[in-house]
XYZ file of C-alpha atoms in Angstrom:
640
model
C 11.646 -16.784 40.785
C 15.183 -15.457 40.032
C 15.009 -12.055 38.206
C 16.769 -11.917 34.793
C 19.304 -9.919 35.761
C 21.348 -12.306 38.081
C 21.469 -14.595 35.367
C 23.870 -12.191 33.850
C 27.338 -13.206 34.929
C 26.302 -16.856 34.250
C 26.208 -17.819 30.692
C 25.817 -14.286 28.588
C 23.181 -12.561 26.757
C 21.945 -15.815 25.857
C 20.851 -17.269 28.883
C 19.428 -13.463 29.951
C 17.042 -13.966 26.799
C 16.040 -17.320 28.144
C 15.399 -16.430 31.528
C 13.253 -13.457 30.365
C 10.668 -15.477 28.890
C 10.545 -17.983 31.908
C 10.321 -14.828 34.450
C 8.570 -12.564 32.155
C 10.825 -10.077 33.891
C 11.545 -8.133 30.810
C 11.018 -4.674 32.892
C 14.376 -5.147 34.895
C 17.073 -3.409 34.205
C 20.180 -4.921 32.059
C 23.933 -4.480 32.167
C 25.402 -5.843 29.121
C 28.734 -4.916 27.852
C 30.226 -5.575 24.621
C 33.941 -5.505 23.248
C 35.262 -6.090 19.847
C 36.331 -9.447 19.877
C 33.206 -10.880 22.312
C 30.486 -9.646 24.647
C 31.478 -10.197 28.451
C 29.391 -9.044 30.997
C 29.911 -6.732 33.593
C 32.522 -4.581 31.535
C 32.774 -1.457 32.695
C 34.324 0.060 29.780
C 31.188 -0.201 27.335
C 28.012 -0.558 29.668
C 24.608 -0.143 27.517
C 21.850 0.085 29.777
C 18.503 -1.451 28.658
C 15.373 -0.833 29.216
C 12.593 -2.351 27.749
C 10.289 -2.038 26.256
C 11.368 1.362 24.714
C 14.311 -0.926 23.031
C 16.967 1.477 22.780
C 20.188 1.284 23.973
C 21.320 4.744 24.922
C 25.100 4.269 25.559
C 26.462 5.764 28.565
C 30.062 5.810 27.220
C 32.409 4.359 25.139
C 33.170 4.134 21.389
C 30.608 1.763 19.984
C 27.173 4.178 18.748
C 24.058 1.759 18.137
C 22.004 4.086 16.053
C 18.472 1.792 16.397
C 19.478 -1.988 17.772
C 15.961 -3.383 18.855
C 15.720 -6.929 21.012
C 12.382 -7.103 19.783
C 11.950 -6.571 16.045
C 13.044 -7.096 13.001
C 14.702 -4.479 12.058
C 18.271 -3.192 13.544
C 21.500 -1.750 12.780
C 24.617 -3.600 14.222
C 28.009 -2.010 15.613
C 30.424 -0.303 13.553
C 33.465 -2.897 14.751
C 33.527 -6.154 11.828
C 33.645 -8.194 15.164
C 30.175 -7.135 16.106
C 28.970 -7.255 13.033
C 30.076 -11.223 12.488
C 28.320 -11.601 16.077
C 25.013 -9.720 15.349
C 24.761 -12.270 12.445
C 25.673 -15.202 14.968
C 23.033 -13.987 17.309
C 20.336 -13.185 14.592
C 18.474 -16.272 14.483
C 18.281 -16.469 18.421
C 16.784 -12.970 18.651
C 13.869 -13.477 16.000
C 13.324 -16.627 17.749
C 12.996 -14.637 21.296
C 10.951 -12.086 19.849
C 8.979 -15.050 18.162
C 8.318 -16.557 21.492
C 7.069 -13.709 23.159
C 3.483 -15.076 23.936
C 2.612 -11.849 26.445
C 3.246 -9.428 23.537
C 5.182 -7.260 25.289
C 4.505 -5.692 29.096
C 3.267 -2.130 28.696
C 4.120 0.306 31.398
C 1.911 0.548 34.532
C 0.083 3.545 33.766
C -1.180 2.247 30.971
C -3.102 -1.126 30.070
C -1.506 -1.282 26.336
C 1.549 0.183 25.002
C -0.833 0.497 21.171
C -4.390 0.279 21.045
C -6.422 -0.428 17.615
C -9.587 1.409 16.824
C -10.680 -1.075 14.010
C -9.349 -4.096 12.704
C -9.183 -4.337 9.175
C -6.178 -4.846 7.105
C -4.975 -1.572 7.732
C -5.047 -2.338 11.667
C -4.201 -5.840 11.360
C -1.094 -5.506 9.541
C -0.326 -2.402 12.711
C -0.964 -4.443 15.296
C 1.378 -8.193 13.023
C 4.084 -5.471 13.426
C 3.473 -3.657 16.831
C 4.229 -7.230 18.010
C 7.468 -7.496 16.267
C 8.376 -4.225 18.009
C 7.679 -5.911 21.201
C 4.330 -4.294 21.954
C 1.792 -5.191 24.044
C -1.464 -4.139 21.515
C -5.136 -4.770 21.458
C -7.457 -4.138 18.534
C -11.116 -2.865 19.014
C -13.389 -4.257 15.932
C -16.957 -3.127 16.514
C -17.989 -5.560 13.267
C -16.034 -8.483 12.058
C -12.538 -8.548 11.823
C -11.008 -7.822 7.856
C -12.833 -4.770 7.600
C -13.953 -3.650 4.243
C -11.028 -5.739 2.057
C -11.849 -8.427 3.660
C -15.407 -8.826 4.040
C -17.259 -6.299 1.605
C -14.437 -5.488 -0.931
C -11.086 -6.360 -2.061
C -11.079 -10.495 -1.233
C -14.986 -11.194 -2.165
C -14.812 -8.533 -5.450
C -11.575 -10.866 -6.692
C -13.275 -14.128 -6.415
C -16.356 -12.675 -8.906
C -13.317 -11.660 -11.194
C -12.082 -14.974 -11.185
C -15.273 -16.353 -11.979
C -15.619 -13.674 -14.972
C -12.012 -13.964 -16.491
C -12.661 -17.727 -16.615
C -15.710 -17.237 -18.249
C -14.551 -14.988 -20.973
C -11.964 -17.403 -21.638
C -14.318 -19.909 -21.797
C -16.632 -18.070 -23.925
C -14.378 -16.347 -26.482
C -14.245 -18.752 -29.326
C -11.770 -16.621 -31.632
C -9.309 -16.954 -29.040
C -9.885 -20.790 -28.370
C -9.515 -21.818 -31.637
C -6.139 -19.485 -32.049
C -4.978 -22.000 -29.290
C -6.427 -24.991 -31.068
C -9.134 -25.798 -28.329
C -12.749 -26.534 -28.988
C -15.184 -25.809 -25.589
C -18.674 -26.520 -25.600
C -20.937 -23.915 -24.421
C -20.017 -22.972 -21.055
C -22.044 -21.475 -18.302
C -22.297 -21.151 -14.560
C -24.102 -21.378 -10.964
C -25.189 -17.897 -9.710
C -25.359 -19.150 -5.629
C -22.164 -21.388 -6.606
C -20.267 -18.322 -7.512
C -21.530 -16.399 -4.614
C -20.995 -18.961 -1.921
C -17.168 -19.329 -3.796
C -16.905 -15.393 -2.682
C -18.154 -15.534 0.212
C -16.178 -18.700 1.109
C -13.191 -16.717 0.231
C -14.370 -13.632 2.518
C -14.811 -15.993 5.983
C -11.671 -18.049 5.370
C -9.172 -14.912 4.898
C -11.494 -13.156 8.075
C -10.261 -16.443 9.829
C -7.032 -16.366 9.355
C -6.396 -12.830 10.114
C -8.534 -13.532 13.399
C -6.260 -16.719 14.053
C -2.637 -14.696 13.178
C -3.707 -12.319 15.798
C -4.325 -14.698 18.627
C -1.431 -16.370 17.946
C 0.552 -13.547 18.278
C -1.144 -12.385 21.853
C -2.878 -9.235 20.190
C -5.708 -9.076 21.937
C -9.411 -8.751 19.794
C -11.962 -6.460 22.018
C -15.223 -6.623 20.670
C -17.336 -3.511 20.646
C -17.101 0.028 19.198
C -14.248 2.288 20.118
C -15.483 5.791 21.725
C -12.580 7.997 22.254
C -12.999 9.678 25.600
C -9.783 11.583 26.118
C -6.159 11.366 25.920
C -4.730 7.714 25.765
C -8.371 6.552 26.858
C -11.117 4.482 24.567
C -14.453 3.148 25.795
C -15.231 0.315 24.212
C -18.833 -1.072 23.525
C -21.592 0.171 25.469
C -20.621 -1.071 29.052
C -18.598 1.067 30.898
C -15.596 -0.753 29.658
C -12.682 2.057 29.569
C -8.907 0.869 27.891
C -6.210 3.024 28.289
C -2.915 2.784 25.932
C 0.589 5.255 25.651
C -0.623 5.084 21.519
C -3.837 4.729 20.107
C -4.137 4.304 15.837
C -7.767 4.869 14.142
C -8.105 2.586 11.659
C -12.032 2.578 11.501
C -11.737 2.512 6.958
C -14.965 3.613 4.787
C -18.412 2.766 3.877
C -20.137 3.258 0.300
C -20.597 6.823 -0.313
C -24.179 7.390 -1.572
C -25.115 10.981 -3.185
C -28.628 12.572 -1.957
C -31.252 11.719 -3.746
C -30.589 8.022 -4.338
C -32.542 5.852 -2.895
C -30.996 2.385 -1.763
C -33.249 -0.501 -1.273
C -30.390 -3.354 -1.253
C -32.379 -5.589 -4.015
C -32.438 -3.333 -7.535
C -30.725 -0.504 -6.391
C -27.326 -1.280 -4.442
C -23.727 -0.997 -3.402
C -20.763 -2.615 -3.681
C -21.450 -4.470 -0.560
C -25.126 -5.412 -1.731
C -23.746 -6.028 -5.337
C -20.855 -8.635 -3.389
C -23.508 -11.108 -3.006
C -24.658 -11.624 -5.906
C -28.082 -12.078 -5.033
C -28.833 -11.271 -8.743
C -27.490 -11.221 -12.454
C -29.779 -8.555 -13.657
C -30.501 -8.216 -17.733
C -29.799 -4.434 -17.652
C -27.819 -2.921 -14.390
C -27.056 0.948 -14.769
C -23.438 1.448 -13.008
C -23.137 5.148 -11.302
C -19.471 6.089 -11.693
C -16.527 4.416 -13.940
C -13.828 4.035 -11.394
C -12.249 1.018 -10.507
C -15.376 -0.068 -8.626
C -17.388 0.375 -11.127
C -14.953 -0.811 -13.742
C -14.051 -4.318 -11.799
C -18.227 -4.824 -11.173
C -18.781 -4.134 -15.476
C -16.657 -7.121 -15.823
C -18.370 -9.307 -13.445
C -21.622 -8.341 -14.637
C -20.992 -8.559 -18.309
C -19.031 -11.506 -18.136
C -22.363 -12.966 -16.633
C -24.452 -11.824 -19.435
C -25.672 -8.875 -17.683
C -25.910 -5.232 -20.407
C -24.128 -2.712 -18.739
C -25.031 1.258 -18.809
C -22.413 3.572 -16.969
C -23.262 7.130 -15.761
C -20.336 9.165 -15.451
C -20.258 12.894 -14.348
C -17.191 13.523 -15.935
C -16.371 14.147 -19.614
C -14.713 10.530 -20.225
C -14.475 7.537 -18.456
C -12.095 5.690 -16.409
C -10.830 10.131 -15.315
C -9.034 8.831 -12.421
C -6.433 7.319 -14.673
C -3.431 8.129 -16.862
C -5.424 9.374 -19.552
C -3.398 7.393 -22.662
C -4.358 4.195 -20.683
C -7.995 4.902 -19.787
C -8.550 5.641 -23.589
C -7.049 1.854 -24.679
C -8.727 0.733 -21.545
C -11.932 1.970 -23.079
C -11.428 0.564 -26.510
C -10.738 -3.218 -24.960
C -12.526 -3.143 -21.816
C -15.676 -0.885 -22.996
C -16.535 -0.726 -26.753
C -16.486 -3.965 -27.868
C -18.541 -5.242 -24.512
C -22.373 -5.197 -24.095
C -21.764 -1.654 -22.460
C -22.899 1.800 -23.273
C -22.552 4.910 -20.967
C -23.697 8.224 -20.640
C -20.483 10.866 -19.518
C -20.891 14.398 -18.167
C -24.067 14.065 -16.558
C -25.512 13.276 -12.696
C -27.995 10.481 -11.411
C -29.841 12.928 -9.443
C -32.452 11.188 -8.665
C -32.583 7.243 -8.311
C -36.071 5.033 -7.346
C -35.888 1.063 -6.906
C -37.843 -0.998 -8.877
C -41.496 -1.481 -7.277
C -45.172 -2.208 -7.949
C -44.065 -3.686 -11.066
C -41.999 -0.452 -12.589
C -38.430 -0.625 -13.342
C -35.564 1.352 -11.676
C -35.690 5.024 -13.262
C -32.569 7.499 -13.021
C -33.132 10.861 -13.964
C -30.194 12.578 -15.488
C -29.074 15.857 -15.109
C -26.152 17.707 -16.946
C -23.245 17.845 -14.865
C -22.781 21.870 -15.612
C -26.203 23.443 -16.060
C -27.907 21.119 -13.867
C -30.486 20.967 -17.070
C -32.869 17.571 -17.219
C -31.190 15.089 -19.892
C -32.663 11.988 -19.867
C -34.708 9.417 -17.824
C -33.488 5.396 -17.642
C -35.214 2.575 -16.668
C -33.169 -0.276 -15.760
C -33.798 -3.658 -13.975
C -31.069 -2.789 -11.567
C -28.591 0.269 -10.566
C -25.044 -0.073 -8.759
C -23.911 2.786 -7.046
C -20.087 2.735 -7.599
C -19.796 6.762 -6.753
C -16.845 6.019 -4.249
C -16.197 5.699 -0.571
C -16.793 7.707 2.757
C -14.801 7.534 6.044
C -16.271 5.686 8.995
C -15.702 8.314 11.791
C -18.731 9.189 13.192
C -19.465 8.283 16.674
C -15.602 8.028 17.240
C -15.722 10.507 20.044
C -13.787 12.642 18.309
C -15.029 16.131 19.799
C -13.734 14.933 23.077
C -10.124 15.795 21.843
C -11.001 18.842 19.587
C -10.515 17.140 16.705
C -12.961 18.172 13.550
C -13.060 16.065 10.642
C -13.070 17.530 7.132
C -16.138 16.180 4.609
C -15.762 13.270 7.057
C -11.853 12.514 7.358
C -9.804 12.565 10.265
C -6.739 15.854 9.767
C -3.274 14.030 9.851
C 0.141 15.315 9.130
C 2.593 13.596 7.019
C 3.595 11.396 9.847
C 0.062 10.233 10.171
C -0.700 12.094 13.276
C -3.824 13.714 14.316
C -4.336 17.363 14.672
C -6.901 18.858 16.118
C -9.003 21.946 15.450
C -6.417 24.737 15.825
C -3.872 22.808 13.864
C -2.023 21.465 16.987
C -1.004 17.423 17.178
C -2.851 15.244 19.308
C -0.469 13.202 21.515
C 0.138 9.823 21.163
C -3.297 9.509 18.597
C -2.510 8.393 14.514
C -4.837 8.052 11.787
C -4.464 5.380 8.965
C -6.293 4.142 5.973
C -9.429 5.817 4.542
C -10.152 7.230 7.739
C -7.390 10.076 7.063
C -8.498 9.982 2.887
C -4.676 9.993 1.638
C -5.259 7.568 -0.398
C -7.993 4.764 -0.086
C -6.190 1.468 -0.254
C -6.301 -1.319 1.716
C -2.347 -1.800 1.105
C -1.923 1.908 1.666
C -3.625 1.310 4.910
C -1.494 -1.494 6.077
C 1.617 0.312 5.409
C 0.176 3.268 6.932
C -0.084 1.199 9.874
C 3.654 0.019 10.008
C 4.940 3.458 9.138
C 3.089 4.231 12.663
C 4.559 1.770 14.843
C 7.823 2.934 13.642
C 7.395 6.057 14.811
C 6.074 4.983 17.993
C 8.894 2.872 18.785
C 11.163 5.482 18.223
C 12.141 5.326 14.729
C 11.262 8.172 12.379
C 9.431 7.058 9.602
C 7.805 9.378 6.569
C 5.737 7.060 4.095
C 6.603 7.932 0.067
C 2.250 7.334 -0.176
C 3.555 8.146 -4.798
C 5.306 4.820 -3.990
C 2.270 2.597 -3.244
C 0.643 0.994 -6.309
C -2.946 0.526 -7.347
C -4.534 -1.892 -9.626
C -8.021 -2.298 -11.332
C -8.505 -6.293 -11.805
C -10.561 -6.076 -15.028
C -9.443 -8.639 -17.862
C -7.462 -7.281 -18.783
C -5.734 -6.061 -15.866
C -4.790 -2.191 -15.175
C -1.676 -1.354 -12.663
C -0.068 2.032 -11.841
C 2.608 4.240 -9.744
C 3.270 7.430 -9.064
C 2.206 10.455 -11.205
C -0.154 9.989 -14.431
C 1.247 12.179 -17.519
C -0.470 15.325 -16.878
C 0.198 15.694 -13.183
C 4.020 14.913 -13.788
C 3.987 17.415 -16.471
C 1.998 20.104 -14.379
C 5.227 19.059 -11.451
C 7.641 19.715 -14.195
C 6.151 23.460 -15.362
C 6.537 24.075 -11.462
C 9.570 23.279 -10.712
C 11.275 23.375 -13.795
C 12.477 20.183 -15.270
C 12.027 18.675 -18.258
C 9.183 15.614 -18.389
C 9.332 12.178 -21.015
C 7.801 9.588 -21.917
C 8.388 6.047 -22.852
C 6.172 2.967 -24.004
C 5.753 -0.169 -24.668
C 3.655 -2.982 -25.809
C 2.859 -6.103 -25.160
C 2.394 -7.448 -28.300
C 6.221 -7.311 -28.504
C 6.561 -9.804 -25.318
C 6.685 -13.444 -26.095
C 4.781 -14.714 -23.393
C 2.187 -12.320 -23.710
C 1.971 -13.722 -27.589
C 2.564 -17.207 -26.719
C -0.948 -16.702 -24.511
C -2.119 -14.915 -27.354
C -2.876 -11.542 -24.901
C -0.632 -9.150 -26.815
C -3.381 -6.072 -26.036
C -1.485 -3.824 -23.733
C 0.381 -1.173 -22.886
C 3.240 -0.135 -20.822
C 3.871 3.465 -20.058
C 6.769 5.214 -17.933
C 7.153 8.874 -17.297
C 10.460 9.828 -15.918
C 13.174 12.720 -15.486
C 15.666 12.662 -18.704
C 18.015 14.687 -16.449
C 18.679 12.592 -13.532
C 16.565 9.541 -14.470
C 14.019 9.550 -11.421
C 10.818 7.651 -12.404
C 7.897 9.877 -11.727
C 5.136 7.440 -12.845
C 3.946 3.633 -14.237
C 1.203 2.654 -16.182
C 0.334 -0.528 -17.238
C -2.498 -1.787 -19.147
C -2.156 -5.411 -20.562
C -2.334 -9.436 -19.297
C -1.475 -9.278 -14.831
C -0.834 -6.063 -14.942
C -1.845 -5.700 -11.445
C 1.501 -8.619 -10.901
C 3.645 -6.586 -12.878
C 3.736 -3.073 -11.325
C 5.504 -4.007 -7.970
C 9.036 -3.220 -10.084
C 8.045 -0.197 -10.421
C 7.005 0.529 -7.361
C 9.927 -0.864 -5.598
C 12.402 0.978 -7.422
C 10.527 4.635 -6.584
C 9.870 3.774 -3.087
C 14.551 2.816 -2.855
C 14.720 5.659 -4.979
C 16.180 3.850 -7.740
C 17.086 5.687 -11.032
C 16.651 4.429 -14.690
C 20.330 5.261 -15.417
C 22.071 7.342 -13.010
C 25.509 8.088 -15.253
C 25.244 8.882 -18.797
C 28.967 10.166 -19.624
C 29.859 11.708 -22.840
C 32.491 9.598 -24.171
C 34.866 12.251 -24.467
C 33.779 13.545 -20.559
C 34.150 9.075 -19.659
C 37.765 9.637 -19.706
C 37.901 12.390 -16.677
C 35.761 10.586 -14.386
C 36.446 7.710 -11.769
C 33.619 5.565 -10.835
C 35.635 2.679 -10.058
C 34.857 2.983 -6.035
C 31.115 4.045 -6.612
C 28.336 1.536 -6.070
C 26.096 3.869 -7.833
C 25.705 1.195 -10.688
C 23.396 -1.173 -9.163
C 20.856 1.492 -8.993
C 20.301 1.908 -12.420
C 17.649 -0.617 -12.906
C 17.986 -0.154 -17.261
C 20.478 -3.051 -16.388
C 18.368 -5.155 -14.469
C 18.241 -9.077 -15.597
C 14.551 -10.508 -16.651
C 13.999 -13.786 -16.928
C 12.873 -14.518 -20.653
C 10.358 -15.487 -21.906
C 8.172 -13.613 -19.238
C 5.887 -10.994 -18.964
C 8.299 -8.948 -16.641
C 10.207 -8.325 -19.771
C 7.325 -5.714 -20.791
C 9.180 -3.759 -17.900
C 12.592 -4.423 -18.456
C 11.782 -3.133 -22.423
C 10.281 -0.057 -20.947
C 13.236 1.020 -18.991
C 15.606 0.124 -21.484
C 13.828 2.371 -24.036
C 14.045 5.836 -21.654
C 16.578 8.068 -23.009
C 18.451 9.462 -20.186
C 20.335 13.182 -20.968
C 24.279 12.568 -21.699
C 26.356 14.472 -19.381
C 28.743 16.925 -21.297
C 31.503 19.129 -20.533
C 30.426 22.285 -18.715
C 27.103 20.714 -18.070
C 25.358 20.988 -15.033
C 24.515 17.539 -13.696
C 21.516 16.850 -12.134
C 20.724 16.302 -8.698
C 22.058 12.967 -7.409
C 19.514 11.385 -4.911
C 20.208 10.895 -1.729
C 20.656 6.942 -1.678
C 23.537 8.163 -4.224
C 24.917 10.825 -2.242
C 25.537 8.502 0.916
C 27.715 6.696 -0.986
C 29.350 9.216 -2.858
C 30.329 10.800 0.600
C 31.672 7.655 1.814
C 33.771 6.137 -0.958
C 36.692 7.538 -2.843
C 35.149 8.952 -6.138
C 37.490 10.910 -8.111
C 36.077 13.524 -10.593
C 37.517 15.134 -13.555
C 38.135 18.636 -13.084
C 35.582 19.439 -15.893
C 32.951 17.772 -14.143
C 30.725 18.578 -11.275
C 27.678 16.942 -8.949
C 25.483 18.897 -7.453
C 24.595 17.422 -4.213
């Protein structure tokens, strides 16, 4: 077969694409050239030389400076010349469909059998391995279970299918708010194996089509646990199977955490995974810990007709969230429910139901460790939070030592070992590394990675990822909660506020007759960064992504706030700092994303006055503040 590179003179960078994927000679060597009005080849004046599958194009001279132009991927940065921009757009459809095409997912170099190798394929590792591909990649993923991990299988997908059932069944159930609506329901009830096969259903279908989006894509599944033997080199399953890859990501997620002295039999006293199956709707089920596991499993189980008793060690409930929401959380979600709950106090000891006796819990106080009172319940979830799946991961064979379980990483998501040093070409994402135990976190964890490995740096803002708690109704937030933003503030002196609003002042939310709810946004009056969103009220968990969005692009509230008398000396005519102040941001009406647009509109940003200090402008700002004319008044300064 004719290597791709005599096909260059003949018919452009075109026809080199096409003859790449019929020789699957993407390891040769390319001489393109490009000039401002067209590309030719063989130029001498502007050779790029290309070698894949690094996908840079280090320039050897000339005037044109590709900062990060990737064949395979996604994402890249065209030319400065407007000629090379208008053809980067021509070509752009031809290169995602080249990179789409790419059945062999990439050829790795010959000292290794992968360019990135998986340890653990759950969302976190699929959605590394959906985007090592779009790098150009060639990536296998070792699963030593099923594919989908935790999310998948034992959390996140099954969990949401129970809250379906439970929300419908409130609605169902609540005859105050029917008859607001004008709608008479008989009495409404429900299938216990129904509703379980419906989650579990949901569990294999999603598993499925992460499996399936995976072959397709030529990422190849190895079955069998992943022992780390050394550098670049896995073991996989018990045979003497050995895989060696330039980059290796764990991605190996959590199990249930149990504390000592529980006992777990699977039947009265469970999990989360146990409690998934709903093998039983139990009169009485004491729930250990009031976090969003436990929270999202009171609403099932309720909803069901189940009482509900929650053991706590801390003072209040719900302590992992903005306090202001977790109290109106509490007073919808809690107090007028079939729920009671004991705070400050351990389960220290926990016995299943046998021989006829009841589960018993003996509490002790959290602080003097004094004997407070026994239960007896017909069934006990243990909701007390996660632990990281790393043992047997081999990890001693590369000096690294996990701390209460979880794998050291730096910001970039790289592992160190015991003296602090990095471990080549080895990353940790998702609860493995305990930065924050998400399954989204863990996905994005997972792209942030591949960036880096394909040469891009990438540092992921972990304040910008959202979490949700899918109770009815629905909890959502961002960033910092009050206090923490507050404690930021005393530190490094700024001022801290606070704005709110409800939803019984959004028309949708009345028109559904849902107006509980709150919306809650803590932000910098000075410069207008948003440090924090809270949201309590009807899809809450929809609602938040704004929010996010505009901290992770570093969007302000308002940026400018000019004195009127100060409006005068300034010049923002060439500034595009406008757009980023998302207080002018169109909602469609009547929705419920108007509950955000409200919120922003009500922050009080500082006015900028004459001999005033301004704030720091952020660097999105700055860029193009150094690139476009802006003319200042002589009275008026930024900081940058």
């Amino acid at each position: 077969m004719r290597p791709a590179h005599d096909y260059a003179q003949r018919g452009g960078l075109r026809q080199v694409w096409r003859c790449a994927q019929r020789t699957n000679d993407r390891n040769n060597l390319l001489t393109l050239s490009f000039s401002s009005s067209k590309m030719q080849s063989l130029s001498s004046s502007y050779a790029a030389t290309v070698s894949v599958p690094r996908h840079s194009f280090p320039l050897s001279r000339g005037t044109l400076a590709p900062s990060n132009l990737c064949f395979c991927g996604l994402r890249r940065q065209a030319f400065a010349p407007a000629s090379l921009h208008r053809l980067h757009s021509r070509r752009r459809s031809h290169f995602s469909a080249v990179s789409a095409a790419l059945s062999d997912n990439g050829t790795a170099p010959k000292s290794f059998d992968y360019d990135l190798l998986i340890i653990g394929a759950g969302v976190g590792g699929h959605g590394a391995a959906l985007h090592a591909v779009e790098k150009g990649l060639k990536t296998a993923i070792v699963e030593g279970d099923v594919v989908g991990g935790t999310c998948v299988n034992r959390g996140c997908v099954p969990s949401k299918a129970l809250l379906a059932v439970s929300g419908r069944m409130r609605e169902l159930r609540n005859d105050h708010h029917l008859k607001s609506l004008g709608l008479q329901v008989s009495a409404a009830g429900y299938d216990r194996q129904a509703v379980a096969d419906h989650a579990n259903n949901l569990a294999s279908k999603i598993r499925g089509n992460l499996t399936n989006s995976m072959k397709a894509l030529g990422v190849d599944i190895l079955t069998g646990f992943g022992t780390i033997l050394g550098p670049q080199k896995v073991k996989v399953g018990s045979s003497n199977n050995v895989v060696t890859a330039k980059d290796i990501i764990i991605a190996t997620g959590s199990v249930p955490f149990v504390p000592k002295g529980i006992e777990v039999d699977g039947k009265t006293v469970i999990t989360s995974d146990h409690a998934l199956k709903l093998e039983i709707v139990p009169d009485w089920i004491a729930i250990v810990g009031s976090g969003y596991i436990g929270l999202e499993f009171s609403d099932v189980y309720t909803a069901l007709g189940s009482e509900v008793t929650f053991v706590e060690a801390l003072d209040q409930l719900m302590p992992g969230f903005d306090p202001e929401i977790s109290k109106l959380a509490q007073r919808v979600l809690i107090n007028p429910r079939n729920i009671d709950y004991h705070t400050g106090v351990f389960a220290s000891k926990i016995t299943p139901a046998r021989d006829g006796k009841p589960v018993t819990i003996e509490l002790i106080d959290a602080k003097t460790k004094e004997h407070k009172d026994t239960l007896e319940v017909d069934a006990a979830l243990i909701a007390t939070g996660r632990a990281p799946f790393t043992q047997g991961l081999g990890l001693e064979n590369i000096d690294v030592v996990t701390q209460r379980g979880f794998v050291p990483v730096d910001e970039r998501l790289r592992v160190t070992d015991s003296n602090g040093n990095l471990v080549p070409h080895l990353y940790c994402i998702g609860d493995a590394n305990g930065k924050m135990m998400l399954a989204h976190a863990a996905s994005a964890q997972g792209i942030s990675v591949v960036e880096q490995v394909t040469g891009r740096d990438h540092v992921l803002n972990h304040l910008s990822i959202p979490a949700a708690c899918f109770t009815h109704p629905e909890i959502s937030m961002v960033g910092l909660t009050e206090p923490q933003a507050r404690e930021k503030g005393e530190k490094e002196e700024f001022e801290v506020s606070v704005a709110k609003t409800s939803f019984k002042a959004n028309t949708k939310a009345l028109a559904e007759n849902e107006g509980e709810g709150l919306a809650k946004l803590i932000y910098r009056p000075d410069n207008g960064e948003i440090l924090g969103v809270h949201i309590f009220g009807l899809h809450a968990a929809d609602l938040i992504h704004e929010a996010s969005n505009a901290i992770a692009l570093g969007t302000r509230i308002q940026l400018f706030n000019i004195d009127e008398n100060l409006s005068s000396h300034v010049n923002f005519q060439h500034c595009s700092a406008t757009p980023q102040d998302i207080k002018f941001a169109v909602h469609a009406h009547p929705t419920l994303s108007e509950v955000l647009d409200e919120l922003f509109k009500s922050a009080k940003i500082m006015v900028w006055q004459d001999e005033v200090q301004a704030p720091q402008v952020p660097d999105t700002i700055k860029m193009v503040m150094q690139s476009s004319p802006v003319q200042l008044g002589s009275n008026f300064q930024v900081f940058m």
